[in-house]
Coordinates of N, CA and C and ligand atoms in Angstrom, one line a residue:
M1 N 0.8 -1.2 0.0 CA 0.0 0.0 0.0 C 0.9 1.3 0.0
I2 N 0.5 2.2 -0.8 CA 1.2 3.5 -0.8 C 0.4 4.5 0.0
G3 N 1.1 5.2 0.9 CA 0.5 6.3 1.7 C 0.6 7.6 1.0
I4 N -0.5 8.3 1.0 CA -0.5 9.7 0.3 C -1.1 10.7 1.3
Y5 N -0.5 11.9 1.3 CA -0.8 12.7 2.5 C -1.0 14.2 2.1
D6 N -2.0 14.8 2.6 CA -2.2 16.3 2.5 C -3.0 16.8 3.7
S7 N -3.1 18.1 3.9 CA -3.9 18.7 4.9 C -5.4 18.5 4.6
G8 N -5.7 18.3 3.3 CA -7.1 18.1 2.9 C -7.2 17.6 1.5
I9 N -8.0 18.3 0.7 CA -8.3 17.8 -0.6 C -7.3 18.0 -1.7
G10 N -6.3 18.8 -1.4 CA -5.3 19.2 -2.4 C -4.5 17.9 -3.0
G11 N -4.3 17.0 -2.1 CA -3.5 15.8 -2.6 C -4.2 15.0 -3.7
I12 N -5.5 15.3 -3.9 CA -6.2 14.6 -5.0 C -5.6 15.0 -6.3
T13 N -5.0 16.2 -6.4 CA -4.4 16.6 -7.7 C -3.1 15.7 -8.0
V14 N -2.6 15.1 -6.9 CA -1.4 14.3 -7.1 C -1.9 12.8 -7.3
L15 N -2.9 12.5 -6.5 CA -3.5 11.1 -6.6 C -3.9 10.8 -8.0
A16 N -4.5 11.8 -8.7 CA -5.0 11.6 -10.1 C -3.9 11.2 -11.0
S17 N -2.7 11.8 -10.8 CA -1.5 11.4 -11.6 C -1.0 10.1 -11.2
L18 N -1.0 9.8 -9.9 CA -0.5 8.5 -9.4 C -1.3 7.4 -10.0
L19 N -2.7 7.6 -10.1 CA -3.5 6.5 -10.6 C -3.3 6.3 -12.1
K20 N -2.8 7.4 -12.8 CA -2.5 7.2 -14.2 C -1.2 6.4 -14.4
E21 N -0.2 6.8 -13.5 CA 1.1 6.2 -13.6 C 1.2 4.8 -13.0
L22 N 0.4 4.6 -11.9 CA 0.5 3.4 -11.1 C -1.0 2.9 -10.8
P23 N -1.7 2.5 -11.8 CA -3.1 2.2 -11.6 C -3.3 0.9 -10.8
N24 N -2.3 0.1 -10.6 CA -2.6 -1.2 -9.9 C -2.2 -1.2 -8.4
E25 N -1.9 0.0 -7.9 CA -1.5 0.1 -6.5 C -2.7 0.3 -5.6
E26 N -2.5 0.0 -4.3 CA -3.5 0.3 -3.3 C -3.0 1.6 -2.6
Y27 N -3.9 2.5 -2.5 CA -3.6 3.8 -1.9 C -4.3 4.0 -0.5
F28 N -3.6 4.6 0.4 CA -4.1 5.0 1.7 C -3.9 6.5 1.8
Y29 N -5.0 7.3 1.6 CA -4.9 8.8 1.6 C -5.3 9.3 2.9
V30 N -4.4 10.1 3.6 CA -4.7 10.7 4.8 C -4.9 12.2 4.6
A31 N -6.1 12.7 4.9 CA -6.5 14.1 4.8 C -6.6 14.6 6.2
D32 N -5.7 15.5 6.6 CA -5.5 15.9 8.0 C -6.3 17.1 8.4
Y33 N -7.7 17.0 8.3 CA -8.5 18.1 8.6 C -8.5 18.6 10.0
Q34 N -8.0 17.7 10.9 CA -7.9 18.1 12.3 C -6.9 19.3 12.5
N35 N -5.9 19.3 11.6 CA -4.9 20.4 11.7 C -4.8 21.3 10.5
A36 N -5.7 21.2 9.6 CA -5.7 22.1 8.4 C -6.2 23.5 8.8
P37 N -5.8 24.5 8.1 CA -4.8 24.5 7.1 C -3.3 24.5 7.6
Y38 N -2.4 24.0 6.8 CA -1.0 23.9 7.2 C -0.3 25.2 6.9
G39 N -0.8 26.0 5.9 CA -0.1 27.2 5.5 C 0.2 28.3 6.5
D40 N -0.6 28.3 7.6 CA -0.4 29.3 8.6 C 0.2 28.8 9.8
K41 N 0.8 27.6 9.8 CA 1.4 27.0 11.0 C 2.9 27.5 11.2
T42 N 3.4 27.3 12.4 CA 4.8 27.5 12.7 C 5.6 26.2 12.4
K43 N 6.9 26.4 12.3 CA 7.7 25.2 11.9 C 7.5 24.1 13.0
D44 N 7.6 24.5 14.3 CA 7.5 23.5 15.3 C 6.1 22.8 15.3
A45 N 5.1 23.5 15.1 CA 3.7 22.9 15.1 C 3.6 22.0 13.9
L46 N 4.1 22.4 12.7 CA 4.0 21.6 11.5 C 4.8 20.3 11.7
E47 N 6.0 20.4 12.3 CA 6.8 19.2 12.5 C 6.1 18.2 13.3
K48 N 5.4 18.6 14.4 CA 4.7 17.7 15.2 C 3.6 17.0 14.5
I49 N 2.8 17.9 13.7 CA 1.7 17.4 13.0 C 2.1 16.3 12.0
V50 N 3.2 16.6 11.2 CA 3.6 15.7 10.1 C 4.1 14.4 10.7
T51 N 4.8 14.5 11.8 CA 5.3 13.3 12.5 C 4.2 12.4 12.9
K52 N 3.1 13.0 13.5 CA 2.0 12.2 13.9 C 1.3 11.5 12.8
N53 N 1.2 12.2 11.6 CA 0.6 11.5 10.5 C 1.5 10.5 9.8
M54 N 2.8 10.7 9.9 CA 3.7 9.7 9.3 C 3.6 8.4 10.1
D55 N 3.3 8.5 11.4 CA 3.2 7.3 12.3 C 1.9 6.5 11.8
I56 N 0.9 7.2 11.4 CA -0.3 6.5 10.9 C 0.1 5.6 9.7
F57 N 0.9 6.1 8.8 CA 1.4 5.3 7.7 C 2.2 4.1 8.1
M58 N 3.1 4.4 9.1 CA 3.9 3.3 9.6 C 3.1 2.2 10.2
Q59 N 2.1 2.6 10.9 CA 1.2 1.5 11.5 C 0.5 0.7 10.4
K60 N 0.2 1.4 9.4 CA -0.5 0.7 8.2 C 0.4 -0.1 7.4
R61 N 1.7 0.0 7.7 CA 2.8 -0.7 7.0 C 2.8 -0.3 5.5
C62 N 2.7 0.9 5.2 CA 2.8 1.4 3.9 C 4.2 1.1 3.3
K63 N 4.3 0.8 2.1 CA 5.7 0.5 1.5 C 6.4 1.8 1.0
A64 N 5.6 2.8 0.8 CA 6.2 4.2 0.4 C 5.2 5.2 0.8
I65 N 5.7 6.5 0.9 CA 4.7 7.6 1.3 C 5.0 8.7 0.3
V66 N 3.8 9.2 -0.2 CA 3.9 10.4 -1.1 C 3.4 11.6 -0.3
I67 N 4.2 12.6 -0.1 CA 3.8 13.8 0.6 C 3.2 14.7 -0.5
A68 N 1.9 14.7 -0.6 CA 1.2 15.4 -1.7 C 0.8 16.8 -1.2
C69 N 1.7 17.5 -0.5 CA 1.5 18.8 0.1 C 2.8 19.5 0.1
N70 N 2.8 20.6 -0.6 CA 4.1 21.4 -0.7 C 4.5 21.9 0.6
T71 N 3.6 22.3 1.5 CA 3.9 22.9 2.8 C 4.6 21.9 3.7
A72 N 3.9 20.7 3.8 CA 4.6 19.6 4.6 C 5.9 19.2 4.0
G73 N 5.9 19.2 2.6 CA 7.1 18.8 1.9 C 8.3 19.6 2.2
T74 N 8.2 20.8 2.7 CA 9.3 21.7 3.0 C 10.1 21.0 4.2
L75 N 9.5 20.1 4.9 CA 10.2 19.4 6.0 C 10.8 18.1 5.6
K76 N 11.0 17.9 4.3 CA 11.4 16.6 3.8 C 12.7 16.1 4.4
D77 N 13.7 16.9 4.7 CA 15.0 16.4 5.3 C 14.7 15.8 6.6
T78 N 14.0 16.6 7.5 CA 13.7 16.1 8.8 C 12.9 14.8 8.7
I79 N 11.9 14.7 7.9 CA 11.0 13.5 7.8 C 11.9 12.3 7.3
R80 N 12.7 12.5 6.3 CA 13.4 11.4 5.7 C 14.4 10.8 6.7
K81 N 14.9 11.7 7.6 CA 15.9 11.2 8.6 C 15.2 10.3 9.6
K82 N 13.9 10.5 9.9 CA 13.2 9.7 10.9 C 12.7 8.4 10.4
Y83 N 12.4 8.3 9.1 CA 11.7 7.1 8.7 C 12.4 6.4 7.6
D84 N 12.5 5.1 7.7 CA 13.4 4.3 6.8 C 12.6 3.6 5.7
I85 N 11.7 4.4 5.0 CA 11.0 3.9 3.8 C 11.0 5.0 2.8
P86 N 10.8 4.6 1.5 CA 10.8 5.6 0.5 C 9.8 6.7 0.7
I87 N 10.2 8.0 0.7 CA 9.3 9.1 0.9 C 9.5 10.1 -0.3
I88 N 8.4 10.1 -1.1 CA 8.5 11.0 -2.3 C 7.7 12.3 -1.9
V89 N 8.3 13.4 -2.3 CA 7.8 14.7 -1.8 C 7.5 15.6 -3.0
I90 N 6.3 16.2 -3.1 CA 6.0 17.2 -4.1 C 6.8 18.5 -3.8
E91 N 7.2 19.2 -4.9 CA 7.8 20.5 -4.7 C 7.2 21.4 -5.8
P92 N 7.2 22.7 -5.5 CA 6.7 23.6 -6.6 C 7.5 23.4 -7.9
A93 N 6.7 23.3 -9.0 CA 7.4 22.9 -10.3 C 8.2 24.0 -10.9
I94 N 9.2 24.5 -10.1 CA 10.0 25.6 -10.6 C 11.0 25.1 -11.7
K95 N 11.5 23.9 -11.4 CA 12.5 23.3 -12.4 C 11.8 23.2 -13.8
M96 N 10.5 22.7 -13.8 CA 9.8 22.5 -15.0 C 9.7 23.8 -15.8
A97 N 9.3 24.9 -15.1 CA 9.1 26.2 -15.7 C 10.5 26.7 -16.2
Y98 N 11.5 26.5 -15.4 CA 12.8 27.0 -15.7 C 13.4 26.3 -17.0
D99 N 13.2 25.0 -17.0 CA 13.7 24.2 -18.2 C 12.9 24.6 -19.5
R100 N 11.7 25.0 -19.3 CA 10.9 25.3 -20.6 C 11.1 26.8 -21.0
H101 N 10.9 27.7 -20.0 CA 10.9 29.1 -20.4 C 11.5 30.0 -19.3
K102 N 12.8 29.9 -19.0 CA 13.3 30.6 -17.9 C 13.4 32.1 -18.1
E103 N 13.2 32.5 -19.4 CA 13.2 34.0 -19.7 C 11.8 34.6 -19.5
K104 N 10.8 33.8 -19.3 CA 9.4 34.4 -19.2 C 9.1 35.0 -17.9
K105 N 8.2 35.9 -17.8 CA 7.7 36.5 -16.6 C 7.0 35.5 -15.8
T106 N 7.4 35.2 -14.6 CA 6.9 34.0 -13.9 C 6.4 34.5 -12.5
L107 N 5.3 33.8 -12.1 CA 4.7 34.1 -10.8 C 4.6 32.7 -10.1
I108 N 5.1 32.6 -8.8 CA 4.9 31.4 -8.1 C 3.9 31.6 -6.9
L109 N 2.9 30.8 -6.9 CA 1.9 30.9 -5.8 C 2.2 29.8 -4.8
T110 N 2.2 30.1 -3.5 CA 2.4 29.1 -2.5 C 1.6 29.5 -1.2
T111 N 1.6 28.6 -0.2 CA 1.0 29.0 1.0 C 2.0 29.9 1.8
P112 N 1.6 30.7 2.8 CA 2.5 31.5 3.5 C 3.7 30.7 4.1
Y113 N 3.4 29.6 4.6 CA 4.5 28.8 5.2 C 5.5 28.4 4.2
T114 N 5.1 27.9 3.1 CA 6.1 27.5 2.0 C 6.9 28.7 1.6
A115 N 6.3 29.9 1.4 CA 6.9 31.1 0.9 C 8.1 31.5 1.8
Q116 N 8.0 31.2 3.1 CA 9.1 31.7 3.9 C 10.1 30.5 4.3
S117 N 9.8 29.4 3.8 CA 10.6 28.2 4.2 C 12.0 28.2 3.5
K118 N 13.0 27.6 4.2 CA 14.3 27.4 3.7 C 14.4 26.6 2.4
S119 N 13.6 25.5 2.5 CA 13.7 24.5 1.4 C 13.1 25.1 0.1
F120 N 12.1 26.0 0.2 CA 11.6 26.6 -0.9 C 12.6 27.6 -1.5
H121 N 13.2 28.4 -0.6 CA 14.2 29.4 -1.1 C 15.4 28.7 -1.8
H122 N 15.7 27.6 -1.3 CA 16.9 26.8 -1.9 C 16.5 26.5 -3.3
L123 N 15.3 26.0 -3.5 CA 14.8 25.6 -4.9 C 14.7 26.9 -5.8
Y124 N 14.2 27.9 -5.2 CA 14.0 29.2 -5.9 C 15.4 29.7 -6.4
K125 N 16.4 29.6 -5.6 CA 17.7 30.1 -6.0 C 18.4 29.2 -7.0
K126 N 18.1 27.9 -6.8 CA 18.8 26.9 -7.7 C 18.3 27.1 -9.2
Y127 N 17.0 27.4 -9.3 CA 16.5 27.7 -10.7 C 16.0 29.1 -10.8
E128 N 17.0 30.0 -10.6 CA 16.6 31.4 -10.6 C 16.3 31.9 -12.0
M129 N 15.1 32.5 -12.1 CA 14.7 33.0 -13.4 C 14.9 34.5 -13.5
K130 N 14.9 35.1 -14.7 CA 15.1 36.5 -14.9 C 14.1 37.4 -14.1
D131 N 12.8 37.0 -14.3 CA 11.8 37.8 -13.7 C 10.8 36.9 -13.1
C132 N 11.0 36.7 -11.8 CA 10.1 35.7 -11.1 C 9.7 36.2 -9.7
K133 N 8.4 36.3 -9.5 CA 7.9 36.8 -8.3 C 7.2 35.7 -7.5
I134 N 7.2 35.9 -6.1 CA 6.5 34.9 -5.3 C 5.3 35.6 -4.6
F135 N 4.2 34.9 -4.6 CA 3.1 35.4 -3.9 C 2.6 34.4 -2.9
A136 N 2.5 34.8 -1.6 CA 2.0 33.9 -0.6 C 0.5 34.0 -0.4
C137 N -0.3 33.0 -0.8 CA -1.7 33.1 -0.8 C -2.4 32.8 0.5
K138 N -2.6 33.8 1.3 CA -3.2 33.6 2.6 C -4.7 33.1 2.4
D139 N -5.0 32.0 3.1 CA -6.4 31.5 3.2 C -6.9 30.9 1.9
L140 N -6.1 30.9 0.8 CA -6.7 30.3 -0.5 C -7.0 28.8 -0.4
A141 N -6.2 28.1 0.3 CA -6.5 26.6 0.4 C -7.8 26.4 1.2
T142 N -8.0 27.2 2.2 CA -9.3 27.1 2.9 C -10.5 27.4 2.0
L143 N -10.3 28.5 1.2 CA -11.4 28.9 0.3 C -11.7 27.7 -0.7
I144 N -10.7 27.1 -1.1 CA -10.8 26.0 -2.1 C -11.6 24.8 -1.4
E145 N -11.2 24.6 -0.1 CA -11.9 23.5 0.6 C -13.4 23.8 0.7
E146 N -13.7 25.1 1.0 CA -15.1 25.5 1.1 C -15.9 25.4 -0.2
G147 N -15.1 25.7 -1.3 CA -15.7 25.5 -2.7 C -16.7 26.6 -3.1
N148 N -16.7 27.7 -2.4 CA -17.6 28.8 -2.8 C -17.1 29.5 -4.1
E149 N -17.7 29.2 -5.2 CA -17.3 29.7 -6.5 C -17.1 31.2 -6.6
K150 N -18.1 31.9 -6.0 CA -18.1 33.4 -6.0 C -16.8 33.9 -5.3
K151 N -16.6 33.4 -4.1 CA -15.5 33.9 -3.3 C -14.2 33.5 -3.9
I152 N -14.1 32.3 -4.5 CA -12.8 31.9 -5.2 C -12.5 32.9 -6.4
K153 N -13.6 33.2 -7.2 CA -13.4 34.1 -8.3 C -12.9 35.5 -7.9
K154 N -13.5 36.0 -6.8 CA -13.2 37.3 -6.3 C -11.7 37.3 -5.8
Y155 N -11.3 36.2 -5.1 CA -9.9 36.1 -4.6 C -8.9 36.1 -5.7
V156 N -9.2 35.3 -6.7 CA -8.3 35.1 -7.9 C -8.2 36.4 -8.7
K157 N -9.3 37.1 -8.8 CA -9.3 38.3 -9.6 C -8.4 39.3 -8.9
K158 N -8.5 39.5 -7.6 CA -7.7 40.4 -6.8 C -6.3 40.0 -6.8
L159 N -6.0 38.7 -6.7 CA -4.7 38.2 -6.6 C -3.9 38.6 -7.9
F160 N -4.5 38.4 -9.1 CA -3.8 38.6 -10.3 C -3.8 40.0 -10.8
L161 N -4.5 40.9 -10.2 CA -4.6 42.3 -10.6 C -3.2 42.9 -10.9
P162 N -2.3 42.8 -9.9 CA -0.9 43.4 -10.2 C -0.1 42.6 -11.1
Y163 N -0.6 41.4 -11.6 CA 0.3 40.5 -12.4 C -0.3 40.2 -13.8
Q164 N -0.9 41.2 -14.4 CA -1.6 41.0 -15.7 C -0.6 40.7 -16.8
D165 N 0.6 41.0 -16.7 CA 1.6 40.7 -17.7 C 2.4 39.4 -17.5
V166 N 2.0 38.7 -16.5 CA 2.7 37.4 -16.2 C 2.5 36.4 -17.3
E167 N 3.6 35.6 -17.6 CA 3.5 34.7 -18.7 C 3.4 33.2 -18.3
Q168 N 3.8 32.9 -17.1 CA 3.7 31.6 -16.6 C 3.5 31.6 -15.0
V169 N 2.6 30.7 -14.6 CA 2.3 30.7 -13.1 C 2.6 29.2 -12.6
I170 N 3.3 29.2 -11.5 CA 3.7 27.9 -10.9 C 2.7 27.7 -9.7
L171 N 2.0 26.7 -9.7 CA 1.0 26.4 -8.6 C 1.7 25.6 -7.5
G172 N 2.2 26.3 -6.5 CA 3.1 25.7 -5.5 C 2.3 25.2 -4.3
C173 N 1.1 24.9 -4.4 CA 0.3 24.3 -3.3 C -0.7 23.3 -4.1
T174 N -0.8 22.1 -3.5 CA -1.6 21.1 -4.3 C -3.1 21.4 -4.4
H175 N -3.5 22.3 -3.6 CA -4.9 22.7 -3.7 C -5.2 23.6 -5.0
Y176 N -4.2 24.3 -5.4 CA -4.4 25.4 -6.4 C -4.8 24.8 -7.8
P177 N -4.2 23.7 -8.2 CA -4.7 23.2 -9.6 C -6.2 22.9 -9.6
L178 N -6.8 22.7 -8.5 CA -8.3 22.5 -8.5 C -9.0 23.8 -8.9
I179 N -8.4 24.9 -8.9 CA -9.1 26.1 -9.4 C -8.4 26.8 -10.6
Q180 N -7.8 25.9 -11.4 CA -7.2 26.4 -12.7 C -8.2 27.0 -13.6
R181 N -9.4 26.5 -13.7 CA -10.4 27.0 -14.6 C -10.7 28.5 -14.2
Q182 N -10.8 28.8 -12.9 CA -11.1 30.2 -12.5 C -9.9 31.0 -12.7
M183 N -8.7 30.5 -12.6 CA -7.5 31.3 -12.9 C -7.3 31.6 -14.4
K184 N -7.7 30.6 -15.2 CA -7.5 30.8 -16.7 C -8.6 31.8 -17.2
E185 N -9.7 31.9 -16.5 CA -10.6 33.0 -16.9 C -10.0 34.3 -16.8
I186 N -9.2 34.5 -15.8 CA -8.5 35.9 -15.6 C -7.3 36.0 -16.5
L187 N -6.5 34.9 -16.5 CA -5.2 34.9 -17.3 C -5.3 33.8 -18.4
P188 N -6.0 34.0 -19.5 CA -6.2 32.9 -20.4 C -5.0 32.5 -21.2
Q189 N -4.0 33.4 -21.4 CA -2.8 33.1 -22.2 C -1.7 32.5 -21.5
V190 N -1.9 32.3 -20.2 CA -0.8 31.9 -19.3 C -0.6 30.4 -19.2
M191 N 0.7 30.0 -19.1 CA 1.0 28.6 -18.8 C 0.9 28.3 -17.3
F192 N 0.3 27.3 -16.9 CA 0.2 26.9 -15.5 C 1.0 25.6 -15.3
Y193 N 1.8 25.6 -14.2 CA 2.6 24.4 -13.9 C 2.2 23.9 -12.5
D194 N 2.2 22.5 -12.4 CA 2.1 22.0 -11.0 C 2.9 20.7 -11.0
G195 N 3.3 20.3 -9.8 CA 4.2 19.1 -9.6 C 3.6 17.8 -9.5
G196 N 2.3 17.7 -9.8 CA 1.6 16.4 -9.6 C 2.1 15.3 -10.5
L197 N 2.2 15.5 -11.8 CA 2.7 14.4 -12.7 C 4.1 14.0 -12.4
G198 N 5.0 15.0 -12.2 CA 6.4 14.8 -11.9 C 6.5 13.9 -10.6
T199 N 5.7 14.2 -9.6 CA 5.7 13.4 -8.4 C 5.3 12.0 -8.6
A200 N 4.3 11.8 -9.4 CA 3.8 10.5 -9.7 C 4.9 9.7 -10.5
K201 N 5.5 10.3 -11.5 CA 6.6 9.6 -12.2 C 7.7 9.3 -11.4
Q202 N 8.1 10.2 -10.5 CA 9.2 9.9 -9.5 C 8.8 8.7 -8.6
T203 N 7.6 8.7 -8.2 CA 7.1 7.6 -7.3 C 7.3 6.2 -8.1
K204 N 6.9 6.2 -9.3 CA 7.0 5.0 -10.2 C 8.5 4.6 -10.3
R205 N 9.3 5.6 -10.6 CA 10.8 5.3 -10.8 C 11.3 4.6 -9.5
I206 N 11.0 5.2 -8.3 CA 11.6 4.8 -7.1 C 11.0 3.4 -6.7
L207 N 9.7 3.2 -6.9 CA 9.2 1.8 -6.6 C 9.8 0.8 -7.5
A208 N 10.0 1.1 -8.8 CA 10.6 0.2 -9.7 C 12.0 -0.2 -9.3
R209 N 12.8 0.9 -9.0 CA 14.1 0.7 -8.6 C 14.3 -0.2 -7.4
K210 N 13.3 0.0 -6.4 CA 13.4 -0.8 -5.2 C 12.6 -2.1 -5.3
K211 N 12.1 -2.4 -6.5 CA 11.3 -3.6 -6.8 C 10.1 -3.7 -5.9
L212 N 9.4 -2.6 -5.7 CA 8.2 -2.5 -4.8 C 6.9 -2.4 -5.6
L213 N 7.0 -2.4 -6.9 CA 5.8 -2.2 -7.7 C 4.8 -3.3 -7.5
S214 N 3.5 -3.0 -7.5 CA 2.4 -4.0 -7.2 C 2.3 -4.9 -8.4
T215 N 2.0 -6.2 -8.1 CA 1.8 -7.1 -9.2 C 0.3 -7.4 -9.4
S216 N -0.5 -6.8 -8.5 CA -2.0 -7.1 -8.6 C -2.6 -6.4 -9.8
K217 N -3.8 -6.6 -10.1 CA -4.4 -6.1 -11.3 C -5.3 -4.9 -11.0
I218 N -5.9 -4.8 -9.8 CA -6.8 -3.7 -9.5 C -6.3 -2.8 -8.4
G219 N -6.3 -1.5 -8.7 CA -5.9 -0.5 -7.7 C -7.1 -0.2 -6.8
T220 N -6.9 0.2 -5.6 CA -8.0 0.7 -4.7 C -7.5 1.9 -3.9
I221 N -8.5 2.7 -3.4 CA -8.1 3.9 -2.6 C -8.9 3.8 -1.3
H222 N -8.2 4.0 -0.2 CA -8.9 4.2 1.1 C -8.6 5.6 1.5
F223 N -9.7 6.3 1.9 CA -9.5 7.7 2.5 C -9.6 7.6 4.0
F224 N -8.7 8.4 4.6 CA -8.8 8.5 6.1 C -8.8 10.0 6.5
F225 N -9.7 10.4 7.3 CA -9.9 11.8 7.7 C -9.5 11.9 9.2
T226 N -8.5 12.7 9.5 CA -8.1 12.7 10.9 C -9.1 13.3 11.9
D227 N -10.1 14.1 11.4 CA -11.1 14.6 12.3 C -12.3 13.7 12.4
Q228 N -12.1 12.5 11.8 CA -13.2 11.4 11.9 C -14.4 11.7 11.1
K229 N -14.4 12.8 10.3 CA -15.6 13.1 9.5 C -15.4 12.6 8.1
D230 N -16.3 11.6 7.8 CA -16.1 10.9 6.5 C -16.5 11.8 5.3
R231 N -15.6 12.0 4.3 CA -15.8 12.8 3.1 C -15.5 12.0 1.9
T232 N -15.6 10.7 2.0 CA -15.1 9.8 0.9 C -15.9 10.1 -0.4
E233 N -17.2 10.3 -0.3 CA -18.0 10.6 -1.5 C -17.5 11.9 -2.2
K234 N -17.3 12.9 -1.4 CA -16.8 14.2 -2.0 C -15.4 14.0 -2.6
F235 N -14.5 13.3 -1.9 CA -13.2 13.1 -2.5 C -13.2 12.3 -3.8
Q236 N -14.0 11.3 -3.8 CA -14.1 10.5 -5.0 C -14.7 11.3 -6.2
K237 N -15.6 12.2 -5.9 CA -16.2 13.0 -6.9 C -15.2 14.0 -7.5
V238 N -14.4 14.7 -6.5 CA -13.4 15.6 -7.0 C -12.3 14.9 -7.8
L239 N -12.0 13.7 -7.3 CA -11.0 12.9 -8.1 C -11.5 12.6 -9.5
D240 N -12.7 12.2 -9.6 CA -13.3 11.9 -11.0 C -13.3 13.1 -11.8
D241 N -13.8 14.3 -11.3 CA -13.8 15.5 -12.0 C -12.4 16.0 -12.5
Y242 N -11.5 15.9 -11.5 CA -10.2 16.4 -11.8 C -9.5 15.5 -12.9
T243 N -9.7 14.2 -12.8 CA -9.2 13.2 -13.7 C -9.8 13.5 -15.1
N244 N -11.0 13.8 -15.2 CA -11.7 13.9 -16.5 C -11.5 15.3 -17.1
H245 N -11.4 16.3 -16.3 CA -11.3 17.7 -16.8 C -10.1 18.5 -16.4
G246 N -9.3 17.9 -15.5 CA -8.1 18.6 -15.1 C -8.3 19.7 -14.1
Q247 N -9.6 19.9 -13.7 CA -9.9 21.0 -12.8 C -11.4 20.8 -12.3
L248 N -11.9 21.6 -11.5 CA -13.3 21.4 -11.0 C -14.2 22.3 -11.8
Ligands
DGL1 N1 -2.1 21.5 0.0 C1 -1.1 22.0 0.8 C2 0.1 22.4 0.0 O1 0.4 21.9 -1.0 C3 -1.4 22.8 2.0 C4 -2.6 23.7 2.1 C5 -2.8 24.2 3.5 O2 -3.2 23.3 4.3 O3 -2.5 25.3 3.8 O4 0.9 23.3 0.4

């Protein structure tokens, strides 16, 4: 079984790619609503939260864990030191944008936590582009969880107002690809990048290298909600919509 992890529904954007790349695996998805959102936490608080959730995966005897949350992923060095199984971590797709169009005007959207983290700045410096800005989206993940179309549109409109000439946008939080449609309405000519597919491909490579790929024929998904409130139906619907249309 592969463990997959996010503060809430954002990890679905990674799970969709995992199911394409690795359709025969069994998945155990932890949505940590008890502690969501992660984007406004302190480092100490986030470390405790992530450790607690990693222990759930260890108890379930997962063979690998995919951190489908950019915010939790900033703690990858600490996490990998503690657990002796493959841990695959999503990162803002800066390298992808850099490799394709490093000369273009770029905007990176992340949670406030990610924006000020060391690991993010390391990545940002490594693939430094000519004209690249970072915007920390306060409360956007929560708005996406709530799913109020009107409020989302208002937020996105205001957010992009100073960035009308931007040419590419990196979605550095796994919740954000879920509102790509609303973003494209404001910035129709812009390229959007996210790390979902790259993370899934990396998971496949690592499992193959370690000879951990499933040999069964049918993949399954189990959802686990840390606040004990079952949202399986909603998650399954969002997964189907995202898989079929690439957004909600
Ligand atoms: N989906 C998460 C991320 O990729 C976290 C959102 C939140 O809980 O603030 O950063």
